[in-house]
Short mmCIF file of C-alpha atoms and ligand atoms in Angstrom, two decimals:
data_model
loop_
_atom_site.label_atom_id
_atom_site.label_comp_id
_atom_site.label_asym_id
_atom_site.label_seq_id
_atom_site.Cartn_x
_atom_site.Cartn_y
_atom_site.Cartn_z
CA MET A 28 13.17 -88.46 -25.18
CA ILE A 29 15.01 -87.34 -28.41
CA VAL A 30 14.43 -88.81 -31.58
CA THR A 31 16.31 -88.13 -34.62
CA PHE A 32 15.51 -87.94 -38.17
CA CYS A 33 18.53 -88.42 -40.64
CA CYS A 34 17.29 -89.57 -43.84
CA THR A 35 19.15 -88.35 -47.09
CA ASP A 36 16.88 -87.85 -50.07
CA THR A 37 13.77 -87.47 -48.16
CA LYS A 38 12.15 -84.34 -47.95
CA ALA A 39 12.30 -84.11 -43.64
CA GLU A 40 9.40 -81.62 -43.00
CA PRO A 41 6.14 -83.96 -43.35
CA TRP A 42 8.45 -86.85 -40.97
CA LEU A 43 8.51 -84.57 -38.47
CA ALA A 44 4.72 -83.61 -38.58
CA GLY A 45 4.08 -86.84 -38.19
CA LEU A 46 6.74 -87.84 -35.74
CA ARG A 47 5.60 -85.12 -33.54
CA ALA A 48 1.53 -85.41 -33.94
CA ALA A 49 2.41 -89.14 -32.42
CA LEU A 50 5.34 -88.31 -29.64
CA PRO A 51 3.97 -85.35 -28.44
CA GLU A 52 6.11 -86.11 -25.34
CA ALA A 53 9.63 -86.42 -27.52
CA THR A 54 12.07 -83.85 -29.18
CA VAL A 55 12.03 -84.41 -33.18
CA ASP A 56 14.49 -82.83 -34.85
CA VAL A 57 16.22 -82.94 -38.03
CA TRP A 58 20.26 -84.07 -37.20
CA GLN A 59 22.44 -81.35 -37.92
CA PRO A 60 26.40 -81.65 -36.63
CA GLY A 61 27.23 -81.45 -33.37
CA ALA A 62 23.04 -81.49 -32.18
CA PRO A 63 22.17 -83.43 -28.89
CA PRO A 64 22.37 -87.10 -29.02
CA ALA A 65 19.59 -88.98 -29.60
CA ASP A 66 17.50 -91.98 -27.93
CA TYR A 67 16.20 -92.71 -31.57
CA ALA A 68 16.57 -92.21 -34.99
CA VAL A 69 14.36 -92.33 -37.81
CA VAL A 70 17.21 -93.12 -41.09
CA TRP A 71 17.74 -94.23 -44.74
CA THR A 72 22.07 -94.44 -45.08
CA PRO A 73 22.84 -91.79 -42.70
CA PRO A 74 26.19 -90.88 -43.07
CA GLN A 75 29.00 -92.37 -40.76
CA ALA A 76 29.16 -88.88 -39.21
CA PHE A 77 25.76 -89.14 -37.61
CA LEU A 78 26.27 -92.45 -36.06
CA ASP A 79 29.54 -91.22 -34.65
CA GLU A 80 28.05 -88.87 -32.45
CA GLN A 81 25.47 -91.78 -31.08
CA PRO A 82 26.68 -92.36 -27.73
CA ARG A 83 23.22 -93.28 -26.07
CA LEU A 84 21.37 -94.62 -29.05
CA ARG A 85 18.69 -97.26 -28.32
CA ALA A 86 17.11 -98.22 -32.04
CA LEU A 87 17.53 -97.04 -35.98
CA PHE A 88 14.71 -97.34 -37.24
CA ASN A 89 15.33 -97.62 -41.34
CA ILE A 90 12.43 -96.33 -43.86
CA GLY A 91 12.89 -99.45 -45.94
CA ALA A 92 12.84 -103.00 -45.38
CA GLY A 93 16.56 -103.87 -47.34
CA VAL A 94 19.15 -102.56 -44.36
CA ASP A 95 21.95 -103.70 -47.08
CA ALA A 96 23.38 -99.89 -47.31
CA LEU A 97 22.56 -98.89 -43.23
CA LEU A 98 24.60 -102.32 -42.67
CA GLN A 99 27.82 -100.52 -44.34
CA ARG A 100 28.11 -98.32 -41.56
CA ARG A 101 30.08 -98.94 -38.34
CA ILE A 102 26.84 -99.39 -35.33
CA ALA A 103 27.33 -99.26 -31.93
CA PRO A 104 26.62 -102.93 -30.56
CA GLN A 105 24.30 -102.33 -27.97
CA THR A 106 22.15 -100.20 -30.63
CA LEU A 107 19.06 -101.97 -32.28
CA ILE A 108 18.42 -101.93 -35.83
CA VAL A 109 14.69 -102.28 -37.18
CA ARG A 110 13.48 -102.63 -40.56
CA LEU A 111 10.28 -101.50 -41.96
CA ASP A 112 8.14 -104.67 -41.29
CA ASP A 113 5.80 -104.90 -44.28
CA ALA A 114 4.05 -101.24 -43.59
CA GLY A 115 2.19 -101.50 -45.93
CA MET A 116 5.03 -102.56 -48.66
CA ALA A 117 3.90 -105.87 -49.13
CA VAL A 118 0.73 -105.56 -51.14
CA GLN A 119 2.63 -103.35 -53.29
CA MET A 120 5.26 -105.61 -54.10
CA ALA A 121 2.58 -108.15 -54.45
CA GLU A 122 0.72 -106.16 -56.75
CA TYR A 123 4.20 -105.49 -58.78
CA VAL A 124 5.39 -108.88 -59.65
CA CYS A 125 1.62 -110.15 -60.20
CA HIS A 126 1.55 -108.07 -63.10
CA ALA A 127 4.95 -109.04 -64.43
CA VAL A 128 3.68 -112.56 -64.07
CA ILE A 129 0.60 -111.86 -65.62
CA ARG A 130 1.52 -109.58 -68.04
CA HIS A 131 4.30 -112.18 -69.17
CA PHE A 132 1.70 -115.25 -68.67
CA ARG A 133 -1.03 -114.01 -70.49
CA GLU A 134 1.47 -112.54 -73.75
CA PHE A 135 0.06 -108.77 -73.46
CA ASP A 136 3.37 -107.37 -75.00
CA ALA A 137 1.99 -109.26 -77.96
CA TYR A 138 -1.52 -108.33 -77.42
CA ASP A 139 -0.06 -104.37 -77.51
CA ALA A 140 2.12 -105.03 -80.56
CA ALA A 141 -0.43 -106.42 -82.32
CA GLN A 142 -3.03 -103.57 -81.19
CA ARG A 143 -0.52 -101.15 -82.97
CA GLN A 144 -0.81 -102.71 -86.24
CA GLY A 145 -4.41 -102.94 -85.90
CA GLN A 146 -4.52 -106.89 -86.16
CA TRP A 147 -7.14 -108.88 -84.38
CA ALA A 148 -4.55 -111.69 -83.24
CA LEU A 149 -5.75 -114.92 -81.10
CA ARG A 150 -2.52 -116.29 -79.07
CA LYS A 151 -2.94 -120.14 -78.24
CA PRO A 152 -3.52 -120.58 -74.33
CA ARG A 153 -0.25 -121.16 -72.45
CA ARG A 154 -0.80 -123.70 -69.47
CA ARG A 155 -1.19 -122.79 -66.20
CA GLU A 156 0.94 -125.38 -64.74
CA ASP A 157 3.78 -124.82 -66.81
CA CYS A 158 4.48 -121.44 -65.57
CA VAL A 159 6.22 -122.68 -62.65
CA VAL A 160 7.24 -119.16 -60.55
CA GLY A 161 10.04 -119.16 -58.31
CA ILE A 162 10.41 -117.09 -55.40
CA LEU A 163 14.28 -116.27 -53.94
CA GLY A 164 13.82 -115.33 -50.36
CA LEU A 165 10.24 -115.89 -48.67
CA GLY A 166 10.84 -113.54 -45.91
CA VAL A 167 7.87 -110.28 -45.30
CA LEU A 168 7.96 -109.38 -49.20
CA GLY A 169 8.39 -112.97 -50.94
CA THR A 170 5.88 -115.08 -48.67
CA ARG A 171 3.27 -112.40 -49.63
CA VAL A 172 4.49 -112.83 -53.15
CA ALA A 173 3.97 -116.31 -53.18
CA GLN A 174 0.09 -115.94 -51.51
CA ALA A 175 -0.80 -113.56 -54.07
CA LEU A 176 0.54 -116.10 -57.14
CA ARG A 177 -1.26 -118.88 -55.50
CA VAL A 178 -4.35 -116.81 -55.99
CA PHE A 179 -4.19 -116.90 -59.52
CA GLU A 180 -3.45 -120.81 -59.45
CA TYR A 181 0.42 -120.42 -60.67
CA PRO A 182 2.77 -123.33 -59.25
CA VAL A 183 4.70 -121.62 -56.78
CA LEU A 184 8.24 -122.66 -55.72
CA GLY A 185 10.10 -120.64 -52.72
CA TYR A 186 13.26 -120.38 -51.46
CA SER A 187 14.74 -119.13 -48.30
CA ARG A 188 18.26 -120.12 -46.47
CA THR A 189 16.39 -122.33 -43.12
CA PRO A 190 13.63 -124.75 -43.78
CA LYS A 191 10.55 -122.78 -43.45
CA THR A 192 6.53 -123.66 -44.22
CA VAL A 193 4.38 -121.44 -46.67
CA PRO A 194 0.78 -123.14 -47.25
CA GLY A 195 0.45 -123.74 -51.07
CA VAL A 196 3.86 -123.31 -51.86
CA GLU A 197 7.14 -125.99 -52.13
CA VAL A 198 9.69 -124.25 -50.19
CA LEU A 199 13.52 -125.25 -50.98
CA HIS A 200 15.99 -124.47 -49.11
CA GLY A 201 20.47 -124.91 -49.35
CA ALA A 202 22.27 -125.36 -52.68
CA ALA A 203 20.39 -128.65 -53.87
CA GLY A 204 16.99 -126.64 -53.02
CA LEU A 205 18.31 -123.54 -54.94
CA GLY A 206 19.48 -126.23 -57.83
CA THR A 207 16.04 -127.90 -58.00
CA LEU A 208 14.03 -124.41 -57.77
CA LEU A 209 15.83 -123.00 -61.03
CA ALA A 210 15.82 -125.94 -62.77
CA ARG A 211 12.01 -126.13 -62.46
CA SER A 212 11.32 -122.34 -62.67
CA GLN A 213 9.83 -120.86 -65.76
CA VAL A 214 9.66 -117.38 -64.21
CA LEU A 215 12.50 -116.47 -61.70
CA VAL A 216 11.33 -113.65 -58.92
CA ASN A 217 14.04 -112.03 -56.65
CA LEU A 218 13.12 -111.16 -53.17
CA LEU A 219 16.65 -112.04 -51.28
CA PRO A 220 17.72 -109.14 -49.04
CA LEU A 221 21.78 -108.01 -50.48
CA THR A 222 24.42 -110.05 -48.31
CA PRO A 223 27.59 -110.87 -49.37
CA GLN A 224 26.02 -114.36 -49.66
CA THR A 225 23.33 -113.16 -52.14
CA ARG A 226 25.44 -110.64 -54.13
CA GLY A 227 25.64 -111.70 -57.67
CA ILE A 228 23.43 -114.89 -56.95
CA LEU A 229 21.57 -113.86 -60.61
CA SER A 230 24.99 -114.80 -62.60
CA ARG A 231 24.90 -116.90 -65.65
CA ALA A 232 25.87 -119.53 -63.59
CA THR A 233 22.32 -119.54 -62.04
CA LEU A 234 20.06 -118.16 -64.49
CA SER A 235 21.57 -120.65 -67.43
CA ARG A 236 20.22 -123.45 -65.18
CA LEU A 237 16.85 -122.14 -65.70
CA PRO A 238 14.20 -123.79 -68.55
CA PRO A 239 14.76 -122.47 -71.89
CA GLY A 240 12.52 -119.23 -72.58
CA ALA A 241 12.41 -118.71 -68.82
CA TYR A 242 11.53 -115.37 -67.55
CA LEU A 243 13.67 -112.88 -64.89
CA ILE A 244 11.56 -110.38 -62.14
CA ASN A 245 14.45 -108.77 -60.09
CA ALA A 246 13.14 -106.24 -57.41
CA ALA A 247 15.51 -106.54 -54.51
CA ARG A 248 18.30 -104.82 -55.42
CA GLY A 249 21.02 -104.00 -58.24
CA ALA A 250 23.41 -106.17 -56.74
CA HIS A 251 22.06 -109.19 -56.99
CA LEU A 252 22.35 -109.38 -60.85
CA VAL A 253 25.28 -109.92 -63.12
CA GLU A 254 24.07 -106.97 -65.92
CA ASP A 255 26.15 -108.07 -68.58
CA ASP A 256 25.40 -112.15 -68.00
CA LEU A 257 21.58 -110.92 -68.48
CA LEU A 258 22.54 -109.24 -71.51
CA ALA A 259 23.75 -112.33 -72.64
CA LEU A 260 21.05 -114.77 -71.87
CA LEU A 261 18.46 -112.65 -73.25
CA ASP A 262 20.69 -112.17 -76.30
CA SER A 263 21.26 -115.89 -77.00
CA GLY A 264 17.80 -116.71 -76.44
CA HIS A 265 18.00 -118.57 -73.49
CA LEU A 266 16.29 -116.12 -71.31
CA SER A 267 13.03 -115.03 -72.64
CA GLY A 268 12.45 -111.27 -70.91
CA ALA A 269 13.11 -109.64 -67.70
CA THR A 270 11.57 -107.11 -65.65
CA LEU A 271 13.47 -105.06 -63.63
CA ASP A 272 12.80 -102.28 -60.78
CA VAL A 273 16.63 -102.05 -58.92
CA PHE A 274 19.71 -101.92 -60.85
CA ALA A 275 23.29 -101.69 -59.88
CA THR A 276 23.28 -97.99 -60.69
CA GLU A 277 20.59 -95.67 -59.48
CA PRO A 278 19.37 -94.04 -61.40
CA LEU A 279 20.01 -96.05 -64.34
CA PRO A 280 22.39 -94.02 -66.48
CA PRO A 281 20.89 -92.73 -69.56
CA ASP A 282 23.31 -94.45 -71.98
CA HIS A 283 22.03 -98.03 -70.28
CA PRO A 284 21.34 -100.58 -72.78
CA PHE A 285 18.07 -102.09 -70.48
CA TRP A 286 16.87 -98.74 -71.28
CA ARG A 287 16.34 -99.44 -74.98
CA HIS A 288 16.37 -103.47 -75.00
CA PRO A 289 13.18 -104.77 -76.75
CA ARG A 290 12.80 -107.77 -74.15
CA ILE A 291 13.54 -105.44 -70.57
CA THR A 292 10.78 -103.98 -68.50
CA VAL A 293 12.68 -101.36 -66.59
CA THR A 294 11.09 -99.52 -63.37
CA PRO A 295 12.60 -96.79 -61.45
CA HIS A 296 12.73 -98.45 -58.03
CA THR A 297 8.86 -98.29 -57.53
CA ALA A 298 7.89 -101.62 -56.50
CA ALA A 299 7.24 -101.21 -53.69
CA ARG A 300 7.67 -97.65 -51.40
CA THR A 301 7.29 -96.77 -48.70
CA LEU A 302 4.23 -95.27 -47.00
CA ARG A 303 5.08 -92.22 -44.27
CA ASP A 304 1.88 -92.61 -42.46
CA GLU A 305 1.91 -96.58 -42.26
CA SER A 306 5.52 -96.25 -41.60
CA ILE A 307 5.14 -93.39 -38.68
CA ALA A 308 3.16 -95.74 -37.06
CA GLN A 309 5.09 -98.42 -37.15
CA ILE A 310 8.54 -97.03 -35.76
CA VAL A 311 6.37 -95.05 -33.19
CA GLY A 312 4.49 -98.11 -31.89
CA LYS A 313 8.18 -99.57 -31.46
CA ILE A 314 9.28 -96.83 -29.68
CA ARG A 315 6.50 -97.14 -27.37
CA ALA A 316 6.92 -100.86 -27.10
CA LEU A 317 10.69 -100.59 -26.37
CA GLU A 318 9.91 -97.80 -23.47
CA ARG A 319 8.20 -100.36 -22.21
CA GLY A 320 10.35 -102.58 -22.42
CA GLU A 321 8.57 -105.23 -24.45
CA PRO A 322 10.24 -106.94 -27.53
CA ILE A 323 9.16 -105.44 -30.94
CA SER A 324 9.38 -107.44 -34.28
CA GLY A 325 11.88 -106.14 -37.79
CA VAL A 326 15.09 -106.60 -35.44
CA VAL A 327 18.07 -106.83 -37.81
CA ASP A 328 20.67 -109.14 -36.82
CA PRO A 329 24.14 -107.65 -38.57
CA ALA A 330 25.66 -111.09 -38.75
CA ARG A 331 23.46 -112.73 -41.03
CA GLY A 332 22.87 -109.67 -42.84
CA TYR A 333 19.34 -109.40 -43.14
P1 NAP B 14 13.01 -110.31 -46.03
O1 NAP B 14 11.73 -110.37 -44.45
O2 NAP B 14 14.06 -109.92 -44.52
O3 NAP B 14 13.44 -112.16 -45.99
C1 NAP B 14 14.74 -112.47 -46.20
C2 NAP B 14 13.96 -113.81 -47.44
O4 NAP B 14 15.89 -114.07 -47.88
C3 NAP B 14 14.42 -114.52 -46.23
O5 NAP B 14 13.12 -116.36 -46.67
C4 NAP B 14 15.44 -115.41 -45.62
O6 NAP B 14 15.48 -116.71 -44.89
C5 NAP B 14 16.06 -115.32 -47.25
N1 NAP B 14 17.48 -115.57 -47.36
C6 NAP B 14 18.44 -114.25 -46.81
N2 NAP B 14 19.61 -114.62 -47.29
C7 NAP B 14 19.25 -115.95 -47.56
C8 NAP B 14 20.13 -116.75 -48.77
N3 NAP B 14 21.60 -116.97 -48.77
N4 NAP B 14 19.71 -118.13 -49.51
C9 NAP B 14 18.32 -117.86 -49.44
N5 NAP B 14 17.72 -117.53 -48.90
C10 NAP B 14 18.04 -116.65 -48.40
O7 NAP B 14 13.35 -109.69 -46.38
P2 NAP B 14 12.10 -108.75 -47.01
O8 NAP B 14 11.38 -107.72 -46.42
O9 NAP B 14 11.22 -109.92 -47.97
O10 NAP B 14 12.57 -107.79 -48.19
C11 NAP B 14 13.71 -108.69 -48.83
C12 NAP B 14 14.31 -107.71 -50.07
O11 NAP B 14 13.11 -107.02 -50.52
C13 NAP B 14 14.82 -106.33 -49.33
O12 NAP B 14 16.51 -106.68 -48.48
C14 NAP B 14 15.22 -105.34 -49.77
O13 NAP B 14 16.63 -105.30 -50.93
C15 NAP B 14 13.95 -105.42 -51.27
N6 NAP B 14 12.90 -103.97 -51.19
C16 NAP B 14 13.06 -103.75 -52.65
C17 NAP B 14 11.77 -103.36 -52.94
C18 NAP B 14 11.56 -102.61 -53.88
O14 NAP B 14 10.82 -101.21 -53.83
N7 NAP B 14 12.43 -102.91 -54.98
C19 NAP B 14 11.26 -102.84 -51.59
C20 NAP B 14 11.32 -103.17 -50.34
C21 NAP B 14 12.13 -104.49 -50.08
P3 NAP B 14 15.13 -117.42 -43.96
O15 NAP B 14 13.58 -117.40 -43.96
O16 NAP B 14 15.47 -118.37 -44.25
O17 NAP B 14 15.32 -115.89 -42.77
C1 GLV B 15 13.56 -100.53 -50.45
O1 GLV B 15 14.36 -101.13 -51.24
C2 GLV B 15 13.49 -101.32 -49.37
O2 GLV B 15 13.90 -101.31 -49.22
O3 GLV B 15 12.16 -100.83 -48.79
#
């Protein structure tokens, strides 16, 4: 069995060592042009040249949850495209979003500012029931985030493409469902995959339907957000602030207005990182299942885009 590693911006050696230890029967190498064709590949934004040289590839294992970049490539229809299925990412995303929601709701930025002035300045408690959190995308990450927010008793609305049930969460879908969620969400969290249907979904048209003073958290993809529309809605006062982990251009350019905006928190695409050991264990488990002829989870539907 040949397993090829073809990941841009990723140090190969630790992955090769982990994959070789877990799959001693396989030949595991980094892809070089002209290398023997692979049975399985572990990839992150692989070049098209790699995919064009793979006549017998059974599965491509993406070392992230989002497959938007991978689906830009031409991939043989018989090759399974497999995303990371949690692998330690969901709890990180839950931490990231809960931190941002709590920081906003409990006004910790205002307490930071007060400390810098040496002021003991109590703020009026806010009503938790008024802090409705709307989550766009109730997949592996969105569902875990919803469950974590419920632990703190925030009212949670969720939005998915198809109807679904998540205990303690009011789940909406369809165009009418999106309108309802936007009208009621004091905090909007985006955890949608980037597809032709969701690109630019965080625009003036949608964000202006949020209640005045609403807060935005985007931890999915930068291309979901129309960045100038966010700036305009912050400047008009319609939105109170935003926490952004992902951007149209990454790294965020040094002169980008988000860096210095007083009501935007920027993090460098770190909300839910790929954990190498967990990911290797998951990928190897799936390779073994496929070799036994068993089905696996996390298979992407290219037509659906996630
Ligand atoms: P997922 O399991 O594929 O779930 C996607 C969810 O979005 C599903 O609930 C799906 O609805 C819903 N959805 C898809 N298209 C929709 C549409 N047009 N309208 C309404 N709902 C739609 O994805 P995930 O694993 O939770 O990850 C979500 C995204 O997070 C990834 O695609 C990636 O871009 C991003 N991400 C970011 C980081 C980071 O560090 N910032 C880390 C990992 C992932 P159904 O349930 O009906 O299918
Ligand atoms: C990170 O953004 C991922 O898609 O895993």
